């Protein structure tokens, strides 16, 4: 069983992992889902996860969703000795020197901008609740969106500009897996697969859902995460862990 630390995406908090977290707890895993600060830059976000890791007695597996994939990669480079694996949940998977903005430019991918509003003066983005349901929550129960929309908060623009470092003997040595979501309207499947091609993984799992599988398919996601934890744990001792498998 694993120590699992969930890293949430933009505008949200660790609260959106509560249901899948309970399911994984019932399978024997220990779950941590901190709220990231919503202010500052990548260093501020890394500090939150570092504090969680400090309180654990054994290395953890990180699960990064959406923007959380970049945060997770940055944590892995700085604290690789405290980690046993990385799971990218329809998340940004950067290579060395990349930011979210760099990834989007490289693959000529424009996020569906109607779901966010940019405040240049405050240097934050806001979720546009009038249309976000269509892009992020389109396959979730209506009551989920009704509850989540009340908890959304601004997100610093600095997070999309923050470039990460990935070296072979630190973040690059940690086995990683990717969960692709086939009907994701926020991070398109073509982009998910392009990132995995550039940064091969121990395993790639597919889910027939949109961007928020912890809401739309919690039972299925818990089963996938449980399986991937076992695969990553087995791969930790491998000499060259990050090889894509079907």
Steps between C-alpha positions, in 0.01 A plus 500: 500500500616853432522846643316697232520878471248658264591829329198686369466717191425868446218684682416200718623337821582164649132465587414368156689177573289414807287226343778316317720552805247319720486214250878466502511519879266201506759317289767569762672805354575811706369814331617863520332773294625845607364828369764688301538870585337669199759779520866545412692275265614143453730517803205579726315196371803272537534608864151369583575152364843501663334560837272198449796282403687611808235340720510158331704204618546352152526621138175601332336472161374832365184534291485826304184610321498754216727793599606286796719299265743790469504553876561128549791496256662793679459325835653183355812682385560654843391212723556188290638302796159527671299359209419155360296604197309765308152461352387763249120514497408667168772742603771713347816289471795734439848410387809689611463878477131501409209695646130451428515790254801342328315169461197671349716693254708196405198289413300792358223434747268778611311429819128580481542858619129570559522311828750742655530875550840669526559789740829654384505757779481241778690241293241229560245304302143428603281209405212619283218317673255575217678258266739292709244224550504436124877452489593341832184351653302395191480133606463559874177494703339849501513523877878460490540812290250691713712428807842549338421836340454655845854402601701618200775754563741712291821343369830689449610542139853422619413130520450473124837673442705300752762286328609174660833322504514127434835322541569131445619431854215682676150542353602295197575191707158479665262257325195677364162403361237691306120475514358633177138613488354436157226765508695779669402840358755693708821309420420327169592136454739594218695721740499237774649246261756743357631571850526129581686440175754765604530363855433122491338337800500163673128466421221689327140436605195624310168613643194581288414826673561874511739712704364418847499118539504520881145637465372323189653153560638482856475122535678442170768758580567348842552160335738647241700688763522191720638298208747768394632533855594134486666537162699804608611333820623203298679730258680700769786251507531497120814638343310681222145535631328737259416287200154528345290186526162424349 
